[in-house]
Short mmCIF file of N, CA and C and ligand atoms in Angstrom, two decimals:
data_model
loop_
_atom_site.label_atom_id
_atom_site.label_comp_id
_atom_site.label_asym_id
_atom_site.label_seq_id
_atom_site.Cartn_x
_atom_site.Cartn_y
_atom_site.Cartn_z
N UNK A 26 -15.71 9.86 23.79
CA UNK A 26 -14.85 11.07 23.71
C UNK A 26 -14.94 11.85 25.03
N UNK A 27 -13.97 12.56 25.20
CA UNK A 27 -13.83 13.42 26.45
C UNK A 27 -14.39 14.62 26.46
N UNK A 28 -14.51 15.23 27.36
CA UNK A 28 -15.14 16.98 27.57
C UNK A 28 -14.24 17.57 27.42
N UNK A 29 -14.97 18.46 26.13
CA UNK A 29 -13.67 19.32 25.67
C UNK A 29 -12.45 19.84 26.64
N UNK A 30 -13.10 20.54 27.71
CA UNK A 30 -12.05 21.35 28.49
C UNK A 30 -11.52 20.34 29.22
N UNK A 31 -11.81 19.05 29.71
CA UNK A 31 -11.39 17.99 30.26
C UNK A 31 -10.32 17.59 29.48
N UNK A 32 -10.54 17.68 28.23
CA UNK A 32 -9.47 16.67 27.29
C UNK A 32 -8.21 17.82 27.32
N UNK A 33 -8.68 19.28 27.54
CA UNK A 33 -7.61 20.26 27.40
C UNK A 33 -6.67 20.28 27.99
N UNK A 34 -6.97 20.13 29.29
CA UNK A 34 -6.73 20.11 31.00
C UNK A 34 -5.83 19.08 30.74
N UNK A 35 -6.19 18.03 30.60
CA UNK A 35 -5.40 16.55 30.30
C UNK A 35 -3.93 16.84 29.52
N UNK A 36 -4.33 17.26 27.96
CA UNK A 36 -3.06 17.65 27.22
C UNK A 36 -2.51 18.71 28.06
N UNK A 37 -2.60 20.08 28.53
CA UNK A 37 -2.01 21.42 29.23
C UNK A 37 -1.14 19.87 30.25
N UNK A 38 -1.47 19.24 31.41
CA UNK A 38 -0.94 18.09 32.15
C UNK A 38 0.22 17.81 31.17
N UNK A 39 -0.05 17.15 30.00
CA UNK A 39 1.07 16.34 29.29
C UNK A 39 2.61 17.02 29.71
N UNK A 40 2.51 18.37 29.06
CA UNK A 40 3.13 19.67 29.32
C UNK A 40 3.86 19.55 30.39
N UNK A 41 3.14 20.31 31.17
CA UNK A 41 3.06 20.15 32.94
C UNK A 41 4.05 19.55 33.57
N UNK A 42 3.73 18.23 33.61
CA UNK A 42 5.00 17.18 33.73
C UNK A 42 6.19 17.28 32.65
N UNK A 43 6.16 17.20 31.74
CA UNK A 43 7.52 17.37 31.33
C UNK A 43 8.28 18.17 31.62
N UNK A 44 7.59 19.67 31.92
CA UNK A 44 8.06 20.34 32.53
C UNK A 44 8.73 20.22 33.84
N UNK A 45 7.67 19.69 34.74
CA UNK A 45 8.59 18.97 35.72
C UNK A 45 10.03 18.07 35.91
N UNK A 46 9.47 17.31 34.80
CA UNK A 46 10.92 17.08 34.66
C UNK A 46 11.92 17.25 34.46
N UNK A 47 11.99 18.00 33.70
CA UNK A 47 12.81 19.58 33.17
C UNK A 47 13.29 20.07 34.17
N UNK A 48 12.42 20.72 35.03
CA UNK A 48 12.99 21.16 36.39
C UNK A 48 14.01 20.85 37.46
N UNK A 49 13.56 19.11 37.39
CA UNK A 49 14.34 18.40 38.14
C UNK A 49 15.48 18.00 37.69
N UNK A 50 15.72 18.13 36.30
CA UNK A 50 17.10 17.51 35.74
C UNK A 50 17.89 18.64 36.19
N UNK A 51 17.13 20.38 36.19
CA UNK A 51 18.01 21.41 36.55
C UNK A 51 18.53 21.47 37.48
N UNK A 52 17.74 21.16 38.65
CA UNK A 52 18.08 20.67 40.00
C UNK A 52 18.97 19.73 39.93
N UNK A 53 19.33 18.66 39.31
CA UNK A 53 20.13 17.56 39.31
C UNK A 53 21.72 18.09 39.08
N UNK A 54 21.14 18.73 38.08
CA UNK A 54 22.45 19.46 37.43
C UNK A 54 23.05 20.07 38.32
N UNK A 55 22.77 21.11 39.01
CA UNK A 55 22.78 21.73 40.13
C UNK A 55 23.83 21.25 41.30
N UNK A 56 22.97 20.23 41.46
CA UNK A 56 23.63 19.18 42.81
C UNK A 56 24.87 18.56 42.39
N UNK A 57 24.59 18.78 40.89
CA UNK A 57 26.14 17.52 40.38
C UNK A 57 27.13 18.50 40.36
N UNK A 58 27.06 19.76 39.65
CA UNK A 58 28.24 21.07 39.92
C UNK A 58 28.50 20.91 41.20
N UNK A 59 27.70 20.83 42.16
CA UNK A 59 28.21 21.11 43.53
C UNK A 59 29.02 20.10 44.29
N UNK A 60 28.77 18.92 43.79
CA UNK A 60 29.84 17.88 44.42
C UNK A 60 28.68 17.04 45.17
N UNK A 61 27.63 17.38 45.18
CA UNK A 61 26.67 16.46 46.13
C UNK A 61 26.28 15.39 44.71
N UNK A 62 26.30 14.51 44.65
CA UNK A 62 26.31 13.45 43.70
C UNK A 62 24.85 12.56 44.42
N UNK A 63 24.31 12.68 45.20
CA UNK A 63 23.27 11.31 46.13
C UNK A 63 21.99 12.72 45.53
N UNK A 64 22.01 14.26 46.01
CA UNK A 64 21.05 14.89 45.53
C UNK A 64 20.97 14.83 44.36
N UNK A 65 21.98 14.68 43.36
CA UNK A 65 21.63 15.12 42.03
C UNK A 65 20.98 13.49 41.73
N UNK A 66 21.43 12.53 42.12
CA UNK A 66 20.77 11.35 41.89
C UNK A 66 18.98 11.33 42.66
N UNK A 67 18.71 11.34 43.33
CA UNK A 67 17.71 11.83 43.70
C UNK A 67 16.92 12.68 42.76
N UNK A 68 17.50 13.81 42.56
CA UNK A 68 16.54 14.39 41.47
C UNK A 68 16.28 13.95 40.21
N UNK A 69 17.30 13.41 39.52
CA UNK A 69 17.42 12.70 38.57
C UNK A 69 16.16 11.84 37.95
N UNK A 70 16.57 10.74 39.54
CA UNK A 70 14.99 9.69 39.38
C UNK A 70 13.55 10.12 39.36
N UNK A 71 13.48 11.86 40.10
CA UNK A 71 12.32 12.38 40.05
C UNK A 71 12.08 12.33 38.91
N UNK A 72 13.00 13.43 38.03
CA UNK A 72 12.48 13.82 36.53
C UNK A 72 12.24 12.60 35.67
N UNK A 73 12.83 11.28 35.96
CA UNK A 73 12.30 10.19 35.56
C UNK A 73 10.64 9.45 35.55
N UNK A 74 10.40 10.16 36.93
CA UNK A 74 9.02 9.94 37.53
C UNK A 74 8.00 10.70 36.82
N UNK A 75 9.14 11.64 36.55
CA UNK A 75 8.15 12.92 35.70
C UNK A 75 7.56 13.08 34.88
N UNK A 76 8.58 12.24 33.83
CA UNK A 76 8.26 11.71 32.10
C UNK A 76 7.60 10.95 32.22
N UNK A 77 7.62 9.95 33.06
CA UNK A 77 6.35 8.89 33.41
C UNK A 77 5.49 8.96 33.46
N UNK A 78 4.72 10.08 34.27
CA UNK A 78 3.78 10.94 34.38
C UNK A 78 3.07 11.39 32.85
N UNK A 79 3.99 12.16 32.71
CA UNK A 79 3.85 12.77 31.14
C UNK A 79 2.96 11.86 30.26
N UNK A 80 3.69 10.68 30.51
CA UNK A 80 3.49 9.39 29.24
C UNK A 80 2.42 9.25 29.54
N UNK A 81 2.14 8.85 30.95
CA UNK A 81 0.77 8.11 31.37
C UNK A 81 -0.67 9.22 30.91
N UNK A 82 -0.19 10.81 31.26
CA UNK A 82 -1.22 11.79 30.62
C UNK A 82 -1.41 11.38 29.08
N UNK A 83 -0.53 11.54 28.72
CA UNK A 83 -0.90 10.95 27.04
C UNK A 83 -1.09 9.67 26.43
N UNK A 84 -0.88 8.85 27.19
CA UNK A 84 -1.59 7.54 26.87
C UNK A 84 -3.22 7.47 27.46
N UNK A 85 -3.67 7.82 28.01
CA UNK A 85 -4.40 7.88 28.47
C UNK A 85 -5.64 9.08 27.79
N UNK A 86 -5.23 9.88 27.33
CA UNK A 86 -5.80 11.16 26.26
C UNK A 86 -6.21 9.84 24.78
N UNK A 87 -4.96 9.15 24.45
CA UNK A 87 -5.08 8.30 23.57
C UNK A 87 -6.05 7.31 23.56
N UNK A 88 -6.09 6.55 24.77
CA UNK A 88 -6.76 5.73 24.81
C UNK A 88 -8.22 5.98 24.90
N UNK A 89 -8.54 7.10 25.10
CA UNK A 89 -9.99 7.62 25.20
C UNK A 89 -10.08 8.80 23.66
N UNK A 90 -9.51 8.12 22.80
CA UNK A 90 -9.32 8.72 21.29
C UNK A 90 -9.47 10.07 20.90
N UNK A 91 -8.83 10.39 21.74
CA UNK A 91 -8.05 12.16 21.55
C UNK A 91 -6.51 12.25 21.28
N UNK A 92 -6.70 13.19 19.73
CA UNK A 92 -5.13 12.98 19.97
C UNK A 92 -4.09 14.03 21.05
N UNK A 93 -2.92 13.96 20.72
CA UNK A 93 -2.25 15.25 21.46
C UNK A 93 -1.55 16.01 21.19
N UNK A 94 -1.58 17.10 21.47
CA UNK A 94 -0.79 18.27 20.89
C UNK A 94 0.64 18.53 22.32
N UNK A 95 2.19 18.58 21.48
CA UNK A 95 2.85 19.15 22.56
C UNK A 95 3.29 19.97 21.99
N UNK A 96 3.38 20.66 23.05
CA UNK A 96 3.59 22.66 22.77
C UNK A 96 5.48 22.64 23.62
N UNK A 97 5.88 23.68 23.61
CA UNK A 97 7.48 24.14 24.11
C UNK A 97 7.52 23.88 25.11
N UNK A 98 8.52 23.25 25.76
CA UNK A 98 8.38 23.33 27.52
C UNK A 98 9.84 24.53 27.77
N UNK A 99 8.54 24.83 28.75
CA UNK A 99 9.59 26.19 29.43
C UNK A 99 11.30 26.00 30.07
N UNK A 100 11.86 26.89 30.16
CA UNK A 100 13.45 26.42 30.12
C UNK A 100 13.12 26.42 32.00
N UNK A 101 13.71 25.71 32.70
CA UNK A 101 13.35 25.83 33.89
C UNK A 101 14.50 27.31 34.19
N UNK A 102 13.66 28.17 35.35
CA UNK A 102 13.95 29.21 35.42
C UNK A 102 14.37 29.77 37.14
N UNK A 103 14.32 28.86 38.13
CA UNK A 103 14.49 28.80 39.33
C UNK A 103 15.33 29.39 39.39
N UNK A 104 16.05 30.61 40.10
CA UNK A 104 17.60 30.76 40.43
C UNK A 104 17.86 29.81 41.98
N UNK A 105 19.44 29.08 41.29
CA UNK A 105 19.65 28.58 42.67
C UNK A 105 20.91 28.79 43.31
N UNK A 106 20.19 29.09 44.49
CA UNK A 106 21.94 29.61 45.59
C UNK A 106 23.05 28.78 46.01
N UNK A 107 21.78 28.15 46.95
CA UNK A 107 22.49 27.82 47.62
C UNK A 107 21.67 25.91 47.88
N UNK A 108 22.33 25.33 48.58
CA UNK A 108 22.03 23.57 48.86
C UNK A 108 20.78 23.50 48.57
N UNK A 109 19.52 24.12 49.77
CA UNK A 109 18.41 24.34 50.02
C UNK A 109 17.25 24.93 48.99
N UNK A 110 18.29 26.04 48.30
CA UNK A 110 16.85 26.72 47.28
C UNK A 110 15.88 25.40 46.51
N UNK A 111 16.49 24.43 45.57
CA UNK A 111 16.35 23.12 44.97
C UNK A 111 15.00 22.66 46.06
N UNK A 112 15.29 22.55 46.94
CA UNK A 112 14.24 21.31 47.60
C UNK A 112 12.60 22.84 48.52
N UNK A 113 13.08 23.78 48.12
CA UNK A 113 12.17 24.69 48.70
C UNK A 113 11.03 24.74 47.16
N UNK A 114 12.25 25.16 46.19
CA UNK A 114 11.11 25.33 45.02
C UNK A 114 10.53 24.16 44.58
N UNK A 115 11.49 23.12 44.99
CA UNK A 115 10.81 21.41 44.60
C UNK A 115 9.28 21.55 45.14
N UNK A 116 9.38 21.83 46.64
CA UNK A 116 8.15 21.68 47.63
C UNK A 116 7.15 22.38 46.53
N UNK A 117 7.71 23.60 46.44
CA UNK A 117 6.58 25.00 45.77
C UNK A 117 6.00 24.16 44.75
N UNK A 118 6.79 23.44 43.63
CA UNK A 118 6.23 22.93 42.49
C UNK A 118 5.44 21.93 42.80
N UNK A 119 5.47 21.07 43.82
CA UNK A 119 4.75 19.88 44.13
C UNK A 119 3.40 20.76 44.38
N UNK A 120 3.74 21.32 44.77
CA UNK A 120 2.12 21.84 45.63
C UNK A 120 1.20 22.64 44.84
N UNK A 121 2.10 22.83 43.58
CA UNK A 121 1.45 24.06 42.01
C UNK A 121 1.15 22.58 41.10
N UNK A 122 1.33 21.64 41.63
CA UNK A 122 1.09 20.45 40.69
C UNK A 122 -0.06 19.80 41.48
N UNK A 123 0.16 19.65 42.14
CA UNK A 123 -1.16 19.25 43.25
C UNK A 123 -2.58 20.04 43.11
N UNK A 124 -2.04 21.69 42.83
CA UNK A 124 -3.48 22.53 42.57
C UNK A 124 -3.93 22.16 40.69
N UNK A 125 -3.00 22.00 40.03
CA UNK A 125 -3.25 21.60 38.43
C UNK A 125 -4.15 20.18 38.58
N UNK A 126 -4.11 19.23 39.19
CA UNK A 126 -4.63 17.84 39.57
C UNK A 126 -6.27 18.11 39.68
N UNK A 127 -5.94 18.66 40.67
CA UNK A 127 -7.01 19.16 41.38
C UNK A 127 -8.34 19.84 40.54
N UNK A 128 -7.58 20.96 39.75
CA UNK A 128 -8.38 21.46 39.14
C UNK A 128 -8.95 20.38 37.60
N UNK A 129 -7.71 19.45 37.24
CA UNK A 129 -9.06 18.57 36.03
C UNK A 129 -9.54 17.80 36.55
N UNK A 130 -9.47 17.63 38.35
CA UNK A 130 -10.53 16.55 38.81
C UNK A 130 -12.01 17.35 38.71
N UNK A 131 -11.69 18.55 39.39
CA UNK A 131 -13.32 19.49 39.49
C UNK A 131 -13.40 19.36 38.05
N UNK A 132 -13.03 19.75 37.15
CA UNK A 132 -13.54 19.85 35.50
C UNK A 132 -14.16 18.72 35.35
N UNK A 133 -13.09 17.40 35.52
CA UNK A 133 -14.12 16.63 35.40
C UNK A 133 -15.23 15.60 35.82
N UNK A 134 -15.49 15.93 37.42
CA UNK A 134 -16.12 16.10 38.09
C UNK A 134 -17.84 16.80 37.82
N UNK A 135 -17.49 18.08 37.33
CA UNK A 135 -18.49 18.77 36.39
C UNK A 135 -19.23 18.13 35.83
N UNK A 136 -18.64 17.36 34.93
CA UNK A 136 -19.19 16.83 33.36
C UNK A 136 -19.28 15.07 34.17
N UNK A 137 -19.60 14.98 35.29
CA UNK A 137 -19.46 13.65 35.62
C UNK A 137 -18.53 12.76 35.21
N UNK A 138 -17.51 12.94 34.47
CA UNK A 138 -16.72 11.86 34.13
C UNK A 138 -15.87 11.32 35.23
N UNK A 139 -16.69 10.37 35.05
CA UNK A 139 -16.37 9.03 36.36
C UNK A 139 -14.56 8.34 36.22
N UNK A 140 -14.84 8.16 34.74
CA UNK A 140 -13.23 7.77 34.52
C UNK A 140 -12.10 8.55 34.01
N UNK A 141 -12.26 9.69 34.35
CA UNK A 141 -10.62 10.72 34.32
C UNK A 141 -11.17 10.60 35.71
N UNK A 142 -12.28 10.67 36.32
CA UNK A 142 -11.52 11.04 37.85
C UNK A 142 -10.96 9.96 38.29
N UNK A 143 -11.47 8.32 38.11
CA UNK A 143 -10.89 7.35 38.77
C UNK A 143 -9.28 7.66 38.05
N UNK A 144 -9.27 8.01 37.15
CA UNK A 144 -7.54 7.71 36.29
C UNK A 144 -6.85 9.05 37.54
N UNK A 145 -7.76 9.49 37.88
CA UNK A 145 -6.71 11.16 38.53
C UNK A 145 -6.79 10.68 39.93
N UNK A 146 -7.55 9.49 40.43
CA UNK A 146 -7.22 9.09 41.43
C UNK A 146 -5.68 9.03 42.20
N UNK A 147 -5.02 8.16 40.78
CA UNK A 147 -3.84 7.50 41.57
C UNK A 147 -3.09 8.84 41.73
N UNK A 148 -3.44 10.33 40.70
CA UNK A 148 -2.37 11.20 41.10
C UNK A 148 -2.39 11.88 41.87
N UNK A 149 -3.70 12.28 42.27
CA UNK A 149 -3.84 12.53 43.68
C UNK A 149 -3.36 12.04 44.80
N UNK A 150 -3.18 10.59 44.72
CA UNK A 150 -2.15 10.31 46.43
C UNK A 150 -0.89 10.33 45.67
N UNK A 151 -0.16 9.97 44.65
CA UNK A 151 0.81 10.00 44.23
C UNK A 151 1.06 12.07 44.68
N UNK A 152 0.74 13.25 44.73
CA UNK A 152 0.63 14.24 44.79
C UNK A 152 1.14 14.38 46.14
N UNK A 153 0.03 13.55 46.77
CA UNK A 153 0.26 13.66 48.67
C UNK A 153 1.62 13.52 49.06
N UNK A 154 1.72 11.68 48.49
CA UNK A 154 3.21 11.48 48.62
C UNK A 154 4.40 12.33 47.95
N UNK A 155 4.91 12.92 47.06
CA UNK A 155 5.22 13.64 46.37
C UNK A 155 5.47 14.55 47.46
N UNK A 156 4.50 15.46 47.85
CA UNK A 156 4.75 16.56 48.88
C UNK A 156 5.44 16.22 49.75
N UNK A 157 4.84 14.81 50.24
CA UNK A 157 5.37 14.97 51.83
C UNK A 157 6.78 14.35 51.51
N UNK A 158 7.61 13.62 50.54
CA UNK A 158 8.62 13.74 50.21
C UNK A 158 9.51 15.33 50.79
N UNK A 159 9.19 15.63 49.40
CA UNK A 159 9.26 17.22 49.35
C UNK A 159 9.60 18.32 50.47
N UNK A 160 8.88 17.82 51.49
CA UNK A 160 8.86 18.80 52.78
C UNK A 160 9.69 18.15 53.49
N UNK A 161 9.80 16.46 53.56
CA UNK A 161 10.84 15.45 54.59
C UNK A 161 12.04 16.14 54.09
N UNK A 162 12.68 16.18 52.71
CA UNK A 162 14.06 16.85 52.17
C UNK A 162 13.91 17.98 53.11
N UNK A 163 13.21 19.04 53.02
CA UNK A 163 13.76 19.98 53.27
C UNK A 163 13.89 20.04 55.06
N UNK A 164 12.76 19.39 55.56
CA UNK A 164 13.30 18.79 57.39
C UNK A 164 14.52 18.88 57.45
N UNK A 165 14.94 17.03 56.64
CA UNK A 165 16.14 16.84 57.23
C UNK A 165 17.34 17.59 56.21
N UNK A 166 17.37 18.42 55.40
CA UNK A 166 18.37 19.99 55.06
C UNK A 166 18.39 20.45 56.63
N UNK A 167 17.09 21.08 57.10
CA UNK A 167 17.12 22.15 58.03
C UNK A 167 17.97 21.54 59.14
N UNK A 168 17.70 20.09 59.68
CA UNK A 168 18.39 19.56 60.75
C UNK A 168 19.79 19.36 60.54
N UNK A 169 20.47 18.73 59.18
CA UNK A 169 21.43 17.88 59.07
C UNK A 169 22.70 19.12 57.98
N UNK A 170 21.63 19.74 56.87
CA UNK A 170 22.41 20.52 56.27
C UNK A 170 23.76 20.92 56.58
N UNK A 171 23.89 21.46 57.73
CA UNK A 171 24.90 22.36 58.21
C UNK A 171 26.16 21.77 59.03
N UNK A 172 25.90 20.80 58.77
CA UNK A 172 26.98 19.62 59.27
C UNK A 172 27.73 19.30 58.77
N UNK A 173 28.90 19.00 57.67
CA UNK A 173 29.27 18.53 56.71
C UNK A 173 29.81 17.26 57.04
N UNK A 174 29.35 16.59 57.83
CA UNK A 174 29.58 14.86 58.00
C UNK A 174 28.12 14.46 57.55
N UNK A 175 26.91 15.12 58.39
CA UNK A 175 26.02 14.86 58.32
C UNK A 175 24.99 14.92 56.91
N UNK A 176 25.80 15.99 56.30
CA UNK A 176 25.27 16.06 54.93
C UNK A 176 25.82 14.93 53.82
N UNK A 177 26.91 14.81 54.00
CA UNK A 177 27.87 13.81 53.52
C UNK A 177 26.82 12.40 53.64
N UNK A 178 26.56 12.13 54.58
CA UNK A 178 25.84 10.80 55.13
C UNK A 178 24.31 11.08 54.80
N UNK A 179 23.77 12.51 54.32
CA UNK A 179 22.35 12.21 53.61
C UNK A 179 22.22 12.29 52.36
N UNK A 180 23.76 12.88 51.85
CA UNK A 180 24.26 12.51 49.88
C UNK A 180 23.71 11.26 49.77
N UNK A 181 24.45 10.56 50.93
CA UNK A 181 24.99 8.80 50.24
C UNK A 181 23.63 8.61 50.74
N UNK A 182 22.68 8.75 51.29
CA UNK A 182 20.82 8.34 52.00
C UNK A 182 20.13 8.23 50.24
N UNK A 183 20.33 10.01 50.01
CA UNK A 183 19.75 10.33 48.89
C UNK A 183 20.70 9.42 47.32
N UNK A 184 21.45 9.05 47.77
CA UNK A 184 22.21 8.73 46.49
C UNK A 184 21.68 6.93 46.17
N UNK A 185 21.31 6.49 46.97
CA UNK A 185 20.62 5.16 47.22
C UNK A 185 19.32 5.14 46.55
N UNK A 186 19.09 6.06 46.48
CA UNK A 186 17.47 5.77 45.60
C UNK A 186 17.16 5.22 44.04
N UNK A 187 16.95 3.99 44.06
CA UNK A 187 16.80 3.66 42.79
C UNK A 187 15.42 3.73 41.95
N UNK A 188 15.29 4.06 40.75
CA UNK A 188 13.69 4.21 40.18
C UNK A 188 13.19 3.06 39.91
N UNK A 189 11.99 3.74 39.97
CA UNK A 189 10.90 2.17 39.37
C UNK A 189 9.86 2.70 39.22
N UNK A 190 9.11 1.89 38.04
CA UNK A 190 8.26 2.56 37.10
C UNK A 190 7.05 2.63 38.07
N UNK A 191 5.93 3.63 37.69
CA UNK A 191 5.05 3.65 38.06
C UNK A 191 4.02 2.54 38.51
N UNK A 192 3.51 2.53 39.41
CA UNK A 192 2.38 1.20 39.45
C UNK A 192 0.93 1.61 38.74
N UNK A 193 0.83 2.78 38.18
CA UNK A 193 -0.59 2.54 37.60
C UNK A 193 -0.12 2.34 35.94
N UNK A 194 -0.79 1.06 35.49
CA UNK A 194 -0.63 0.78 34.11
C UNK A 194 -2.17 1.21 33.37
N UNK A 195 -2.23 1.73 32.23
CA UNK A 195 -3.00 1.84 31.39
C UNK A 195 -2.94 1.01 30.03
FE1 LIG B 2 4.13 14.69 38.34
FE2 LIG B 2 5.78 15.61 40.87
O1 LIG B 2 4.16 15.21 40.05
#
């Protein structure tokens, strides 16, 4: 069995991510009102990544025979303006997800548990990458944004991205 606040940390995660995903479909939505069709695809596959996430937190709660509790996920609440807001608060959330990681590694770290930290391994670089995603969007916004050929031609960049499931299996 897990440490209590470890196993908490874990389920609050389940959450977490769905939430994320949530977020990103808003964002998607977003991009699709606007006529940019490659961002809203892009985000799309995130929130896909997201639920993935989700799953893998709760399979993983499971498999170490805890059950799980899911609670409401919040309505995503971002206001968005303009092209750019989307990939600024994206960054913000990556990096508020990165400190949530973080913190059930120290928890369980604490209590020595060797295997939530190896399992929080993969989300930790998955986190890294994630960011530095995150911050590349908003680069090439700052460079290309204001172009409307050039944005046109990083729709169809971003509209190319196809999903694929996670590589860590449990
Ligand atoms: Fe589940 Fe974007 O990290």
């Amino acid at each position: 069995m897990l440490d209590t606040k470890v196993a908490q940390l874990l389920n609050t995660q389940v959450n977490k991510e769905f939430y994320s995903a949530y977020l990103y479909l808003d964002f998607s939505n977003y991009y699709q009102s606007e006529g940019l069709e490659g961002f809203a695809n892009w985000y799309k596959i995130q929130a896909q990544e997201e639920r993935d996430h989700a799953m893998l937190f709760m399979q993983y709660l499971q498999n170490n025979g805890c059950s799980v509790t899911l609670d409401a996920i919040d309505k995503p609440d971002k206001e968005l303006k303009g092209f750019a807001d989307p990939l600024h608060a994206g960054y913000e959330h990556e990096q508020y997800v990165t400190g949530l990681i973080h913190t059930i590694y120290d928890a369980a770290s604490t209590v020595k548990d060797f295997r939530t930290m190896q399992f929080l391994d993969w989300f930790v670089k998955e986190q890294g990458e994630e960011e530095t995603n995150a911050e590349g969007l908003i680069k090439k916004f700052d460079l290309f944004g204001s172009d409307p050929r050039a944005l046109y031609m990083l729709d169809n960049e971003l509209g190319a991205r196809v999903y694929s499931a996670p590589s860590l299996v449990l």
